[in-house]
Amino acid sequence: MSDPLPQAELDLLDAFEDHLALERRLSNNTVAAYRRDLTQLATFLARNRSSLARAPYPLLRRFLAQQHTLGYARATIARRVGAIRTFYRWARASGHVREDPSLLLGRPKVVNRLPTVLRPAEAATLAEAPVEPAEPHDPDPLEHAIALRDRAVLELLYGSGLRVGEVAGLTLDRVHVRSRRVLVLGKGAKERDVPISEYAADALDAYLREGRPRMASEGSRHLFFNRRRKPFSERDIRSMVQRYGATLLPGRRVTPHTLRHSFATHLLEGGADIRAVQELLGHASVATTQRYTHVSRRRLFDAYGRAHPRA
């Protein structure tokens, strides 16, 4: 167990966290990730008789070298370099340090892997999996409610491309079944109005009528709940998706983000404009959305290779 950090370090981390959350309006998950990365750096510096405010460039290099020795992935180390640079830019601008020791830090090159994408039939099979209760003739009321919840969640993940945190954060006032849309609170606390499919609308309607009343804690405005009547967390959703994926698509690693990737790719393959897909996904830059065009192109060439006699 690591020694507690000095109060001065904790105060500096608190001030940086406030900057990220209140001024830059980053998501809770992003703020928490920055905090973890900088806490790990501060702990390393304290063991080497230094601090965030006094750290020299060579010590930051030693920290990153240690990360590599401990076996952290390149992507993780690259993220930590980004966190360190962001922290010291802020610390210098706000007068907490005189010089920025992170200016010369290099970021490890990360291979930009294409996202895993399900085929439309696979995605549909997964989304429709929870409709049948285990005992069709005499279903357990709670198990039936859970199946309705799972169906609605899966339809939102694939049918609207929502992030797992966006689904977990939905409340009753943000869901409009009749007009088939949901108001999503995305990254950086940015709201966007997202259409939902007819399948999702039907699934949500059934869940709201038959499922949620059996699962909701009294007075809560959350949309989805777990067996213990607690709000359905991101961890709960990931576990649920992986469980259905392991049963229906053995050998495939299926996560909530797999369904989001599939949503985007299938839209582009169906002829949707990339700017429209960008808006639906809530991407700040169209460059982030463009990676899905590579997935579609790969499928195009795969289909050509399989089907053309002279390919």
mmCIF file of N, CA, C and O in Angstrom, residues 7 21 27 30 84 87 116 126 134 144 147 151 160 164 195 199-200 203 209 214 228 236 254 258 282 292 300 307:
data_model
loop_
_atom_site.group_PDB
_atom_site.id
_atom_site.type_symbol
_atom_site.label_atom_id
_atom_site.label_comp_id
_atom_site.label_asym_id
_atom_site.label_seq_id
_atom_site.Cartn_x
_atom_site.Cartn_y
_atom_site.Cartn_z
ATOM 1 N N GLN A 7 -0.384 16.900 1.957
ATOM 2 C CA GLN A 7 -1.587 17.680 1.726
ATOM 3 C C GLN A 7 -1.417 18.672 0.580
ATOM 4 O O GLN A 7 -2.358 18.928 -0.180
ATOM 5 N N ALA A 21 -13.081 19.571 -14.525
ATOM 6 C CA ALA A 21 -14.525 19.354 -14.420
ATOM 7 C C ALA A 21 -15.331 20.634 -14.649
ATOM 8 O O ALA A 21 -16.356 20.608 -15.344
ATOM 9 N N SER A 27 -15.854 14.841 -19.003
ATOM 10 C CA SER A 27 -16.739 13.864 -18.381
ATOM 11 C C SER A 27 -16.153 13.368 -17.068
ATOM 12 O O SER A 27 -14.943 13.447 -16.818
ATOM 13 N N THR A 30 -13.376 10.840 -17.625
ATOM 14 C CA THR A 30 -12.112 11.432 -18.063
ATOM 15 C C THR A 30 -11.404 12.110 -16.895
ATOM 16 O O THR A 30 -10.187 11.955 -16.719
ATOM 17 N N ILE A 84 -0.018 14.080 -18.122
ATOM 18 C CA ILE A 84 1.088 14.853 -17.544
ATOM 19 C C ILE A 84 1.257 16.173 -18.276
ATOM 20 O O ILE A 84 1.407 17.239 -17.661
ATOM 21 N N PHE A 87 -1.570 18.515 -17.360
ATOM 22 C CA PHE A 87 -1.406 19.027 -16.001
ATOM 23 C C PHE A 87 -0.385 20.161 -15.964
ATOM 24 O O PHE A 87 -0.643 21.222 -15.377
ATOM 25 N N THR A 116 -13.710 -3.620 -33.671
ATOM 26 C CA THR A 116 -14.448 -4.848 -33.967
ATOM 27 C C THR A 116 -15.883 -4.487 -34.318
ATOM 28 O O THR A 116 -16.512 -3.675 -33.640
ATOM 29 N N LEU A 126 -28.134 -10.426 -31.219
ATOM 30 C CA LEU A 126 -27.762 -10.020 -29.869
ATOM 31 C C LEU A 126 -28.823 -9.108 -29.258
ATOM 32 O O LEU A 126 -29.226 -9.287 -28.101
ATOM 33 N N ALA A 134 -36.955 -17.345 -19.657
ATOM 34 C CA ALA A 134 -36.447 -18.711 -19.483
ATOM 35 C C ALA A 134 -37.590 -19.718 -19.407
ATOM 36 O O ALA A 134 -37.481 -20.829 -19.910
ATOM 37 N N HIS A 144 -38.536 -11.733 -15.863
ATOM 38 C CA HIS A 144 -39.192 -11.133 -17.034
ATOM 39 C C HIS A 144 -38.844 -9.647 -17.130
ATOM 40 O O HIS A 144 -38.548 -9.128 -18.222
ATOM 41 N N ALA A 147 -35.321 -9.291 -18.411
ATOM 42 C CA ALA A 147 -35.251 -9.528 -19.858
ATOM 43 C C ALA A 147 -35.720 -8.301 -20.634
ATOM 44 O O ALA A 147 -35.111 -7.921 -21.646
ATOM 45 N N ARG A 151 -33.284 -6.086 -23.098
ATOM 46 C CA ARG A 151 -33.653 -5.852 -24.502
ATOM 47 C C ARG A 151 -33.607 -4.358 -24.816
ATOM 48 O O ARG A 151 -33.074 -3.936 -25.854
ATOM 49 N N SER A 160 -29.033 3.026 -31.511
ATOM 50 C CA SER A 160 -28.764 4.465 -31.458
ATOM 51 C C SER A 160 -27.295 4.783 -31.234
ATOM 52 O O SER A 160 -26.920 5.955 -31.207
ATOM 53 N N VAL A 164 -21.851 3.546 -23.276
ATOM 54 C CA VAL A 164 -22.349 2.824 -22.105
ATOM 55 C C VAL A 164 -22.687 3.797 -20.978
ATOM 56 O O VAL A 164 -23.696 3.635 -20.284
ATOM 57 N N PRO A 195 -32.213 9.980 -32.258
ATOM 58 C CA PRO A 195 -33.381 9.172 -32.614
ATOM 59 C C PRO A 195 -33.220 7.733 -32.148
ATOM 60 O O PRO A 195 -32.091 7.233 -32.043
ATOM 61 N N TYR A 199 -37.762 -0.588 -33.043
ATOM 62 C CA TYR A 199 -37.502 -1.714 -32.143
ATOM 63 C C TYR A 199 -37.187 -1.216 -30.736
ATOM 64 O O TYR A 199 -37.681 -1.755 -29.735
ATOM 65 N N ALA A 200 -36.338 -0.183 -30.645
ATOM 66 C CA ALA A 200 -35.973 0.362 -29.341
ATOM 67 C C ALA A 200 -37.177 0.998 -28.655
ATOM 68 O O ALA A 200 -37.364 0.863 -27.444
ATOM 69 N N ALA A 203 -39.280 -1.743 -27.300
ATOM 70 C CA ALA A 203 -38.619 -2.362 -26.151
ATOM 71 C C ALA A 203 -38.702 -1.454 -24.923
ATOM 72 O O ALA A 203 -38.940 -1.924 -23.806
ATOM 73 N N ARG A 209 -43.621 -0.168 -19.019
ATOM 74 C CA ARG A 209 -44.924 -0.653 -18.552
ATOM 75 C C ARG A 209 -44.798 -1.849 -17.609
ATOM 76 O O ARG A 209 -45.463 -1.900 -16.562
ATOM 77 N N ARG A 214 -41.225 -3.041 -11.503
ATOM 78 C CA ARG A 214 -40.793 -4.134 -10.619
ATOM 79 C C ARG A 214 -39.356 -3.957 -10.132
ATOM 80 O O ARG A 214 -38.915 -4.675 -9.233
ATOM 81 N N ARG A 228 -30.840 -5.381 -7.441
ATOM 82 C CA ARG A 228 -30.894 -4.841 -6.080
ATOM 83 C C ARG A 228 -31.594 -3.483 -6.028
ATOM 84 O O ARG A 228 -31.483 -2.762 -5.049
ATOM 85 N N ASP A 236 -22.415 -2.884 -14.719
ATOM 86 C CA ASP A 236 -23.536 -3.817 -14.901
ATOM 87 C C ASP A 236 -23.820 -4.025 -16.382
ATOM 88 O O ASP A 236 -24.056 -5.155 -16.834
ATOM 89 N N VAL A 254 -17.439 -9.309 -27.316
ATOM 90 C CA VAL A 254 -18.485 -8.324 -27.555
ATOM 91 C C VAL A 254 -18.612 -7.422 -26.329
ATOM 92 O O VAL A 254 -18.791 -7.902 -25.208
ATOM 93 N N THR A 258 -18.552 -2.393 -28.931
ATOM 94 C CA THR A 258 -18.694 -3.160 -30.166
ATOM 95 C C THR A 258 -20.015 -2.810 -30.847
ATOM 96 O O THR A 258 -20.080 -2.657 -32.077
ATOM 97 N N GLY A 282 -21.971 11.846 -31.417
ATOM 98 C CA GLY A 282 -21.511 12.860 -30.476
ATOM 99 C C GLY A 282 -20.020 13.082 -30.533
ATOM 100 O O GLY A 282 -19.398 13.471 -29.540
ATOM 101 N N TYR A 292 -14.450 4.714 -39.134
ATOM 102 C CA TYR A 292 -15.458 3.723 -39.522
ATOM 103 C C TYR A 292 -15.526 3.538 -41.033
ATOM 104 O O TYR A 292 -15.982 2.509 -41.512
ATOM 105 N N LEU A 300 -15.782 -4.061 -47.942
ATOM 106 C CA LEU A 300 -16.009 -3.994 -49.387
ATOM 107 C C LEU A 300 -14.988 -4.858 -50.120
ATOM 108 O O LEU A 300 -15.345 -5.662 -50.992
ATOM 109 N N ALA A 307 -16.272 -12.922 -53.668
ATOM 110 C CA ALA A 307 -17.341 -13.111 -54.651
ATOM 111 C C ALA A 307 -16.900 -13.016 -56.109
ATOM 112 O O ALA A 307 -17.531 -13.633 -56.972
#
